[in-house]
Coordinates of N, CA and C in Angstrom, one line a residue:
S1 N 1.0 -0.9 -0.6 CA 0.3 -0.2 -0.2 C 0.6 0.8 0.3
V2 N 0.3 2.2 -0.2 CA 0.9 3.6 -0.5 C 1.4 3.8 0.8
A3 N 0.4 3.2 2.2 CA 1.1 3.8 3.6 C 2.2 2.9 4.0
S4 N 2.6 2.1 3.4 CA 3.5 1.2 4.4 C 4.7 1.8 2.7
R5 N 4.7 2.4 1.6 CA 5.8 2.7 1.2 C 6.0 3.7 1.2
V6 N 5.5 5.2 2.6 CA 6.0 5.8 2.5 C 6.8 5.5 4.1
A7 N 6.0 4.7 5.2 CA 6.3 4.9 6.5 C 8.0 4.9 6.3
L8 N 8.3 3.3 5.0 CA 9.9 2.6 4.7 C 10.9 3.9 4.7
G9 N 9.4 4.9 2.9 CA 10.4 6.1 3.0 C 10.9 7.0 4.2
R10 N 9.7 6.8 4.9 CA 10.6 7.7 6.5 C 12.2 7.7 7.0
V11 N 11.8 6.1 7.1 CA 12.9 5.9 7.6 C 14.7 5.9 6.4
L12 N 14.2 5.1 5.1 CA 15.2 5.4 4.4 C 15.4 6.7 4.3
V13 N 15.0 8.7 4.8 CA 15.5 9.3 4.1 C 16.2 9.3 5.3
A14 N 16.1 9.5 6.2 CA 17.3 9.5 7.8 C 19.3 9.1 6.9
H15 N 19.0 8.4 5.7 CA 20.2 7.8 5.4 C 20.9 8.6 4.1
E16 N 21.6 8.8 4.0 CA 22.8 8.9 3.1 C 22.0 7.8 1.2
A17 N 22.3 6.8 1.8 CA 21.7 6.2 1.0 C 20.5 6.3 0.6
G18 N 20.3 5.9 1.7 CA 18.1 6.5 1.5 C 18.4 7.0 0.7
R19 N 18.4 8.6 0.4 CA 17.8 9.3 -0.2 C 18.0 9.3 -1.5
A20 N 19.3 7.9 -1.9 CA 19.7 8.4 -3.2 C 19.3 7.2 -3.2
F21 N 18.3 6.8 -2.7 CA 17.2 5.2 -3.5 C 16.5 6.2 -4.4
L22 N 15.8 7.0 -2.8 CA 13.9 7.2 -3.1 C 14.3 8.3 -4.7
V23 N 15.3 9.0 -4.4 CA 16.1 10.1 -6.4 C 15.5 9.3 -7.3
T24 N 15.8 8.1 -6.8 CA 16.2 7.0 -8.1 C 15.0 6.4 -7.8
Q25 N 13.7 5.9 -7.0 CA 12.8 5.2 -7.4 C 11.6 6.6 -8.1
Y26 N 12.1 8.1 -7.7 CA 11.5 9.5 -8.1 C 11.5 8.9 -9.8
G27 N 12.7 9.2 -10.3 CA 13.6 9.1 -11.6 C 12.3 8.1 -12.3
S28 N 12.6 7.0 -11.3 CA 11.6 5.3 -12.8 C 10.3 5.5 -12.3
G29 N 9.4 6.6 -12.4 CA 8.6 7.2 -12.1 C 7.6 6.5 -10.9
R30 N 7.7 6.6 -9.8 CA 7.2 6.6 -8.6 C 7.0 8.0 -7.7
R31 N 7.4 8.8 -8.5 CA 6.8 10.1 -7.7 C 6.3 10.1 -7.0
Y32 N 5.0 9.8 -7.1 CA 4.0 10.5 -6.3 C 4.4 9.6 -4.6
V33 N 4.6 9.0 -4.7 CA 5.6 7.6 -3.3 C 6.6 9.1 -3.2
V34 N 7.7 9.1 -2.9 CA 8.6 10.0 -3.3 C 8.1 11.4 -2.7
Q35 N 6.9 12.1 -3.9 CA 6.7 13.5 -2.9 C 5.9 13.0 -1.8
A36 N 5.3 12.3 -1.5 CA 4.4 11.7 -0.2 C 5.0 11.7 1.4
V37 N 6.6 11.1 1.3 CA 7.5 11.2 1.9 C 8.3 12.5 1.9
V38 N 7.8 13.1 1.4 CA 8.4 14.6 2.1 C 7.6 15.5 1.8
D39 N 6.5 15.1 2.0 CA 5.0 15.6 2.6 C 4.6 15.6 3.9
S40 N 5.4 14.3 4.2 CA 4.7 13.1 5.8 C 6.2 13.1 6.9
I41 N 7.2 14.4 6.0 CA 8.5 14.9 6.6 C 8.4 16.5 7.2
I42 N 8.4 17.4 6.1 CA 8.3 18.5 6.4 C 7.3 19.5 7.9
G43 N 7.2 18.7 8.6 CA 6.2 19.1 9.5 C 7.1 19.2 11.1
D44 N 7.8 18.0 11.2 CA 8.7 17.0 12.0 C 10.5 17.1 11.4
R45 N 11.0 17.1 10.2 CA 12.2 17.4 10.1 C 12.0 17.6 8.6
P46 N 12.1 18.8 8.9 CA 12.5 19.5 7.7 C 13.9 19.6 7.3
V47 N 15.0 19.5 8.2 CA 16.3 19.8 7.8 C 16.8 18.3 6.8
V48 N 15.9 16.5 7.2 CA 15.4 15.8 6.2 C 15.5 16.5 5.8
A49 N 14.3 17.1 5.8 CA 13.3 16.5 3.9 C 14.1 18.1 3.1
A50 N 15.0 19.1 3.3 CA 15.3 19.8 2.8 C 16.5 18.8 2.1
Q51 N 17.2 18.3 2.5 CA 18.3 16.7 1.9 C 17.7 16.8 1.0
L52 N 16.5 15.7 1.0 CA 15.7 15.5 0.1 C 15.6 16.3 -0.8
L53 N 15.2 17.3 -1.1 CA 14.8 18.1 -1.3 C 15.7 18.6 -2.9
A54 N 16.5 19.1 -2.2 CA 18.3 19.0 -2.7 C 18.3 18.8 -4.0
E55 N 18.5 16.9 -3.0 CA 18.9 15.5 -4.3 C 18.5 15.1 -5.1
L56 N 16.9 15.9 -5.1 CA 16.0 15.9 -6.2 C 16.4 16.9 -6.6
M57 N 16.4 17.8 -6.5 CA 16.6 18.9 -7.3 C 17.5 19.1 -8.5
A58 N 19.3 17.9 -7.1 CA 19.9 18.4 -8.8 C 20.2 16.7 -9.4
A59 N 18.9 15.9 -9.1 CA 19.2 14.9 -10.0 C 18.2 15.0 -11.1
A60 N 17.0 16.0 -10.5 CA 16.3 16.5 -11.9 C 17.2 17.4 -13.0
G61 N 16.1 17.3 -14.4 CA 16.4 17.7 -15.9 C 15.3 18.6 -15.5
G62 N 15.8 20.0 -16.5 CA 14.8 21.4 -16.6 C 14.1 22.2 -16.5
E63 N 12.4 21.7 -16.0 CA 12.0 22.2 -15.2 C 11.8 21.7 -13.8
A64 N 11.6 20.5 -14.4 CA 11.8 20.0 -12.6 C 12.2 20.6 -11.5
K65 N 14.4 20.9 -11.9 CA 14.2 21.8 -10.8 C 13.3 23.0 -10.0
L66 N 13.3 23.5 -11.1 CA 12.1 24.4 -10.4 C 10.9 24.0 -9.9
H67 N 10.5 22.3 -9.4 CA 9.2 22.5 -9.0 C 10.3 22.1 -6.7
F68 N 11.2 21.4 -7.4 CA 12.1 21.8 -6.1 C 12.7 22.5 -5.4
E69 N 13.0 23.5 -6.4 CA 13.5 25.2 -5.5 C 12.5 25.6 -4.7
A70 N 10.9 25.6 -5.4 CA 9.6 26.0 -5.3 C 9.2 25.7 -3.9
Q71 N 10.0 23.6 -3.2 CA 8.8 23.3 -2.2 C 9.9 23.8 -1.3
L72 N 11.7 23.8 -1.8 CA 12.3 23.8 -0.8 C 12.8 26.3 -0.2
I73 N 12.2 26.9 -1.1 CA 11.6 28.1 -0.5 C 10.8 28.3 0.2
T74 N 9.7 27.6 -0.3 CA 8.9 27.2 1.0 C 9.3 26.3 2.1
L75 N 10.3 26.2 2.0 CA 10.5 25.5 3.3 C 10.5 26.5 4.0
G76 N 12.0 27.4 3.8 CA 12.2 28.9 4.2 C 13.5 28.3 5.4
E77 N 13.4 28.6 5.6 CA 14.9 29.0 7.3 C 15.7 27.0 6.9
P78 N 15.2 26.8 7.8 CA 15.3 25.0 7.8 C 15.9 25.1 6.2
A79 N 16.0 25.1 4.8 CA 16.9 25.0 3.2 C 17.2 25.3 3.3
T80 N 17.7 26.6 4.1 CA 19.2 27.7 4.1 C 20.4 27.0 4.1
P81 N 21.3 26.0 4.8 CA 21.6 25.7 5.4 C 22.4 24.6 4.8
V82 N 21.5 23.8 3.9 CA 21.1 22.9 3.4 C 22.0 23.0 1.4
L83 N 21.0 24.5 1.1 CA 21.2 25.3 0.4 C 22.4 26.0 0.2
V84 N 23.0 26.0 1.2 CA 24.8 26.6 1.1 C 25.2 25.6 1.4
E85 N 25.5 25.0 1.4 CA 26.7 23.4 1.5 C 26.2 22.5 0.0
L86 N 25.3 22.4 -1.2 CA 24.6 22.6 -2.4 C 25.7 24.0 -3.2
A87 N 25.5 25.0 -3.3 CA 25.9 25.6 -3.7 C 27.4 25.9 -3.8
K88 N 28.9 25.5 -2.3 CA 29.8 25.4 -2.4 C 30.1 23.9 -3.4
S89 N 29.3 23.3 -3.3 CA 29.7 21.8 -4.0 C 29.3 21.1 -5.4
E90 N 29.0 21.4 -5.9 CA 27.9 21.1 -6.4 C 28.5 21.5 -8.3
T91 N 28.2 21.2 -9.3 CA 28.6 20.9 -10.6 C 28.4 21.2 -11.7
D92 N 26.8 21.0 -11.8 CA 26.1 21.4 -12.5 C 25.8 22.9 -12.3
W93 N 26.1 24.0 -13.8 CA 26.1 24.5 -13.2 C 24.1 25.1 -13.5
Q94 N 23.1 24.6 -13.8 CA 21.7 24.5 -14.0 C 21.3 24.3 -12.4
T95 N 22.1 23.2 -11.4 CA 21.3 23.3 -9.7 C 21.6 24.4 -9.9
M96 N 23.6 24.4 -9.7 CA 23.3 26.3 -9.0 C 22.9 27.5 -9.0
M97 N 22.6 27.6 -10.7 CA 21.9 28.8 -10.6 C 20.4 28.7 -9.7
R98 N 19.5 27.3 -9.2 CA 18.4 27.3 -8.7 C 18.8 27.1 -7.9
T99 N 20.4 26.6 -7.5 CA 20.6 27.1 -6.1 C 20.5 28.6 -5.6
L100 N 20.7 29.5 -6.0 CA 21.8 30.2 -5.9 C 20.7 31.3 -5.7
D101 N 19.5 30.5 -6.6 CA 18.4 31.1 -6.9 C 17.5 31.4 -5.5
A102 N 17.6 30.2 -5.1 CA 16.8 30.2 -3.7 C 17.3 30.5 -2.9
L103 N 19.0 30.7 -2.3 CA 19.4 31.6 -1.3 C 18.5 32.7 -1.4
G104 N 18.8 33.7 -2.5 CA 18.0 34.6 -2.5 C 17.1 35.4 -2.5
K105 N 16.1 34.5 -3.1 CA 14.7 34.9 -2.6 C 14.7 34.3 -1.0
L106 N 15.3 34.1 -0.2 CA 14.9 32.5 0.8 C 15.9 34.0 2.2
K107 N 16.5 35.0 0.7 CA 16.8 36.3 2.0 C 18.1 35.8 2.7
A108 N 18.8 35.3 2.7 CA 19.7 33.3 3.5 C 21.6 34.2 3.8
K109 N 21.1 35.6 4.7 CA 22.7 35.3 4.7 C 24.1 35.1 5.1
Q110 N 23.8 33.7 5.2 CA 24.4 32.3 5.7 C 25.1 32.8 4.0
G111 N 24.3 32.4 3.4 CA 25.3 32.4 1.5 C 25.0 33.3 1.1
R112 N 25.9 34.5 1.8 CA 26.2 35.3 1.2 C 27.6 35.4 -0.1
D113 N 28.4 34.9 1.5 CA 29.7 34.5 0.6 C 30.2 33.0 -0.6
V114 N 29.7 32.1 -0.3 CA 29.1 31.2 -1.8 C 28.8 32.0 -2.9
M115 N 27.8 32.9 -2.6 CA 27.6 33.8 -3.5 C 28.1 34.7 -4.6
A116 N 29.1 35.5 -3.0 CA 30.0 36.0 -3.8 C 31.3 35.0 -4.7
A117 N 31.5 34.1 -4.3 CA 32.5 33.6 -4.9 C 31.6 32.8 -6.3
Q118 N 30.2 32.6 -6.1 CA 30.3 32.2 -7.0 C 29.7 33.3 -8.3
L119 N 30.3 34.9 -8.3 CA 30.0 35.4 -9.2 C 31.5 35.0 -10.1
H120 N 32.9 34.2 -9.5 CA 34.0 34.0 -10.3 C 33.3 32.6 -10.9
H121 N 32.4 32.6 -11.5 CA 32.3 30.5 -11.7 C 32.1 31.3 -13.5
S122 N 32.8 29.4 -13.7 CA 33.3 29.6 -15.6 C 31.6 30.5 -16.7
N123 N 31.3 30.1 -15.3 CA 29.9 29.5 -16.7 C 28.8 31.3 -16.3
D124 N 29.0 32.0 -17.8 CA 27.7 33.2 -17.7 C 26.8 33.4 -16.5
W125 N 25.9 32.0 -16.7 CA 24.8 32.1 -15.6 C 25.2 31.8 -14.8
V126 N 26.0 31.1 -14.7 CA 25.9 31.2 -12.7 C 26.2 32.4 -12.3
R127 N 27.1 33.1 -13.3 CA 27.8 34.2 -12.4 C 26.1 35.7 -12.2
I128 N 25.4 35.6 -13.4 CA 24.2 35.8 -13.4 C 23.9 35.6 -12.8
A129 N 23.2 34.4 -11.9 CA 22.6 33.7 -11.1 C 22.7 34.8 -9.6
A130 N 23.9 34.7 -9.2 CA 24.9 35.1 -8.2 C 24.5 36.5 -8.0
A131 N 24.9 37.4 -8.7 CA 24.7 39.0 -9.0 C 23.1 39.2 -8.2
H132 N 22.1 38.1 -9.4 CA 20.9 38.9 -8.7 C 20.1 38.2 -7.5
A133 N 20.8 36.7 -7.2 CA 20.8 37.1 -6.0 C 20.9 37.4 -4.7
L134 N 22.4 37.9 -5.1 CA 22.9 39.1 -4.1 C 22.2 40.1 -3.6
G135 N 21.9 41.2 -5.0 CA 20.5 42.2 -4.6 C 19.8 41.7 -4.4
D136 N 19.5 40.3 -4.6 CA 18.1 39.4 -3.7 C 18.1 40.1 -2.1
L137 N 19.3 39.7 -1.7 CA 19.7 39.3 -0.2 C 19.4 40.8 0.5
G138 N 19.6 42.0 -0.5 CA 19.5 43.0 0.4 C 20.5 43.2 1.1
D139 N 21.8 43.3 1.5 CA 23.2 43.0 1.9 C 24.2 43.6 2.0
L140 N 24.1 44.9 2.6 CA 25.3 45.9 2.2 C 27.0 45.4 2.2
D141 N 27.3 44.5 3.4 CA 27.8 43.7 3.0 C 28.5 43.0 0.9
G142 N 27.2 43.0 0.5 CA 27.7 41.9 -0.3 C 28.0 43.0 -2.1
V143 N 27.4 44.3 -1.2 CA 28.2 45.8 -2.8 C 29.8 45.1 -3.0
P144 N 30.8 44.8 -2.0 CA 32.3 44.7 -3.1 C 31.6 43.7 -4.0
A145 N 31.4 42.8 -3.5 CA 31.6 41.6 -4.5 C 31.0 42.5 -5.8
L146 N 29.8 42.7 -5.5 CA 29.0 43.3 -7.2 C 29.2 44.6 -7.6
V147 N 30.0 45.6 -7.3 CA 31.1 46.0 -7.6 C 32.0 45.6 -8.7
G148 N 32.8 44.7 -7.8 CA 33.6 44.0 -8.5 C 33.1 42.7 -9.5
A149 N 32.5 42.3 -9.6 CA 31.6 42.6 -10.5 C 31.1 42.8 -11.8
L150 N 31.7 44.6 -11.9 CA 31.3 45.6 -12.9 C 32.4 45.7 -14.1
E151 N 33.5 44.6 -13.7 CA 34.0 44.3 -14.7 C 34.3 43.2 -15.4
D152 N 33.2 42.4 -15.0 CA 33.4 41.6 -15.7 C 33.7 41.2 -16.9
T153 N 33.8 39.8 -17.8 CA 34.3 40.2 -20.1 C 32.7 39.9 -19.7
S154 N 31.6 39.6 -19.7 CA 30.2 39.5 -19.5 C 29.4 40.9 -19.6
D155 N 29.2 41.2 -20.9 CA 28.1 42.7 -20.3 C 26.8 42.1 -19.5
T156 N 26.3 40.6 -20.0 CA 24.8 40.3 -19.4 C 25.2 40.6 -18.3
V157 N 26.7 40.3 -17.5 CA 27.1 39.8 -16.3 C 26.5 41.0 -15.2
I158 N 28.0 41.9 -15.7 CA 27.8 43.3 -15.7 C 25.9 44.2 -15.8
S159 N 25.0 43.5 -16.5 CA 24.2 44.7 -16.5 C 23.4 43.5 -14.6
A160 N 23.0 42.6 -14.6 CA 23.1 41.7 -13.7 C 23.8 41.8 -12.9
A161 N 25.0 42.3 -12.7 CA 25.9 43.5 -11.5 C 24.5 44.5 -11.0
L162 N 24.7 45.4 -12.0 CA 24.2 46.6 -12.1 C 22.4 46.5 -11.1
V163 N 21.7 45.2 -11.9 CA 20.6 45.5 -11.2 C 20.5 45.0 -9.5
G164 N 21.6 43.4 -9.3 CA 21.5 43.6 -8.3 C 22.4 44.9 -6.9
L165 N 23.3 46.0 -7.9 CA 23.4 46.7 -6.6 C 22.0 47.9 -6.8
G166 N 21.7 47.8 -7.8 CA 20.0 48.3 -7.2 C 19.1 48.3 -6.4
K167 N 19.1 47.2 -6.6 CA 17.9 46.1 -5.8 C 18.6 46.6 -4.5
V168 N 19.4 46.6 -3.7 CA 20.4 46.9 -2.4 C 20.3 47.7 -1.9
G169 N 20.0 49.0 -2.6 CA 19.9 50.8 -2.4 C 21.7 51.3 -1.9
D170 N 22.6 50.9 -2.2 CA 23.2 51.5 -1.5 C 24.2 53.5 -1.8
L171 N 23.5 53.9 -1.2 CA 24.0 55.3 -2.0 C 25.2 55.4 -2.7
G172 N 26.1 54.8 -1.7 CA 27.5 54.6 -1.9 C 28.3 54.0 -3.4
A173 N 27.0 53.7 -4.6 CA 27.7 53.1 -5.7 C 26.7 53.1 -6.4
V174 N 26.9 54.2 -6.2 CA 25.9 55.1 -7.1 C 27.2 55.5 -8.2
Q175 N 28.2 56.1 -8.0 CA 29.5 56.8 -8.8 C 30.1 55.2 -9.7
V176 N 29.9 54.1 -9.7 CA 30.6 52.9 -10.3 C 28.7 53.2 -11.4
C177 N 28.1 53.3 -10.6 CA 26.7 52.8 -11.7 C 27.1 54.2 -12.9
G178 N 27.8 55.2 -12.3 CA 27.0 56.0 -12.9 C 27.5 56.6 -13.9
Q179 N 29.0 55.6 -14.1 CA 29.7 55.2 -15.1 C 29.3 54.3 -15.8
K180 N 28.8 53.1 -15.1 CA 27.9 52.5 -16.7 C 26.9 52.8 -17.8
L181 N 26.4 54.7 -17.6 CA 26.0 54.9 -18.5 C 26.6 55.4 -19.2
K182 N 28.6 55.4 -19.4 CA 28.9 55.3 -20.8 C 29.4 54.3 -21.4
H183 N 28.8 53.2 -21.6 CA 29.2 51.9 -21.9 C 28.8 51.8 -23.3
K184 N 29.7 50.3 -23.9 CA 29.0 50.8 -25.4 C 27.9 49.8 -25.7
N185 N 27.5 49.2 -24.4 CA 26.1 48.5 -25.0 C 25.0 48.9 -24.2
P186 N 24.3 49.0 -25.1 CA 23.3 50.1 -24.6 C 22.1 49.1 -23.2
R187 N 22.2 48.0 -23.3 CA 21.7 47.0 -22.4 C 22.7 46.9 -20.6
V188 N 23.8 47.5 -20.6 CA 24.0 48.1 -19.6 C 24.0 49.4 -19.4
R189 N 24.1 50.2 -20.1 CA 23.0 52.0 -20.0 C 21.8 51.7 -19.0
A190 N 21.5 50.7 -20.2 CA 20.1 50.7 -19.4 C 20.3 50.3 -18.0
A191 N 20.5 49.0 -17.6 CA 20.7 48.1 -16.5 C 20.6 49.6 -15.3
A192 N 21.7 50.6 -16.0 CA 22.6 51.8 -15.0 C 21.3 52.3 -14.8
V193 N 20.9 53.3 -15.3 CA 20.3 54.0 -15.5 C 19.0 53.3 -14.0
S194 N 18.7 52.2 -14.2 CA 17.9 51.5 -13.5 C 18.3 51.2 -12.4
A195 N 19.4 50.6 -12.1 CA 19.7 51.2 -10.4 C 20.4 52.4 -10.5
L196 N 21.0 53.2 -10.5 CA 20.1 54.6 -10.1 C 18.6 55.2 -9.8
G197 N 18.4 55.0 -10.7 CA 16.2 55.3 -10.4 C 16.2 54.6 -8.7
R198 N 17.0 53.0 -8.6 CA 16.0 52.4 -7.9 C 16.9 53.0 -6.4
I199 N 18.2 53.3 -6.6 CA 19.5 53.9 -5.0 C 18.8 54.8 -4.9
G200 N 18.4 56.3 -6.1 CA 18.0 57.4 -5.7 C 19.3 58.3 -5.2
G201 N 18.3 59.6 -5.1 CA 19.9 60.5 -4.2 C 19.7 61.1 -5.1
V202 N 20.5 62.7 -4.1 CA 20.5 63.0 -5.2 C 21.8 62.9 -6.4
E203 N 22.1 62.4 -5.8 CA 23.6 62.4 -6.8 C 23.4 61.1 -7.7
A204 N 22.4 60.8 -7.7 CA 21.8 60.0 -8.8 C 20.9 60.5 -9.9
K205 N 20.4 61.7 -9.5 CA 19.3 62.2 -9.6 C 20.8 63.2 -11.0
G206 N 21.5 63.5 -10.5 CA 22.7 64.1 -11.2 C 23.2 63.5 -12.2
F207 N 22.6 62.4 -12.3 CA 23.6 61.2 -13.4 C 22.4 61.2 -14.3

């Protein structure tokens, strides 16, 4: 019965090998049972639920990653340490993007350092996600990393860093944002305008 499977799943999920087995079961078509296991432990073992959801997200492909990311965000604070550890070790760029996005939306300050570190990732999309995550975090301590990202080789990453600086709203970033109004790429210039508008203040109006 489904109830018996869920009961066994609740035992398996506490162990690394058991979670790996459940991930395999999800991929082989027993999705409803694995999801039922997750739902059954969210209330009393949220961190374990987060571990399983993170492993499911890493194993999933395409749109399915968004499904697990949404559940991790809904889970809230218990998901933060799990996501931070995943962001430190993950090698798949799509999973890294979703992990950074979740940390940003959770406003997880514990993830600030790993967000900043991923601004140096080899993949442009990961660097973009890191910039947006730092912006969503809204933490002034993340500003130096975003300012550094304005020197990136990718115009899209520079634009993302400007958006992030605008979200944080640090008046000290007005000068560096204003300098990008002379950038050769119109998208970067547009992002600079947006950032200055978000930050506001007399100096920003001058630009």
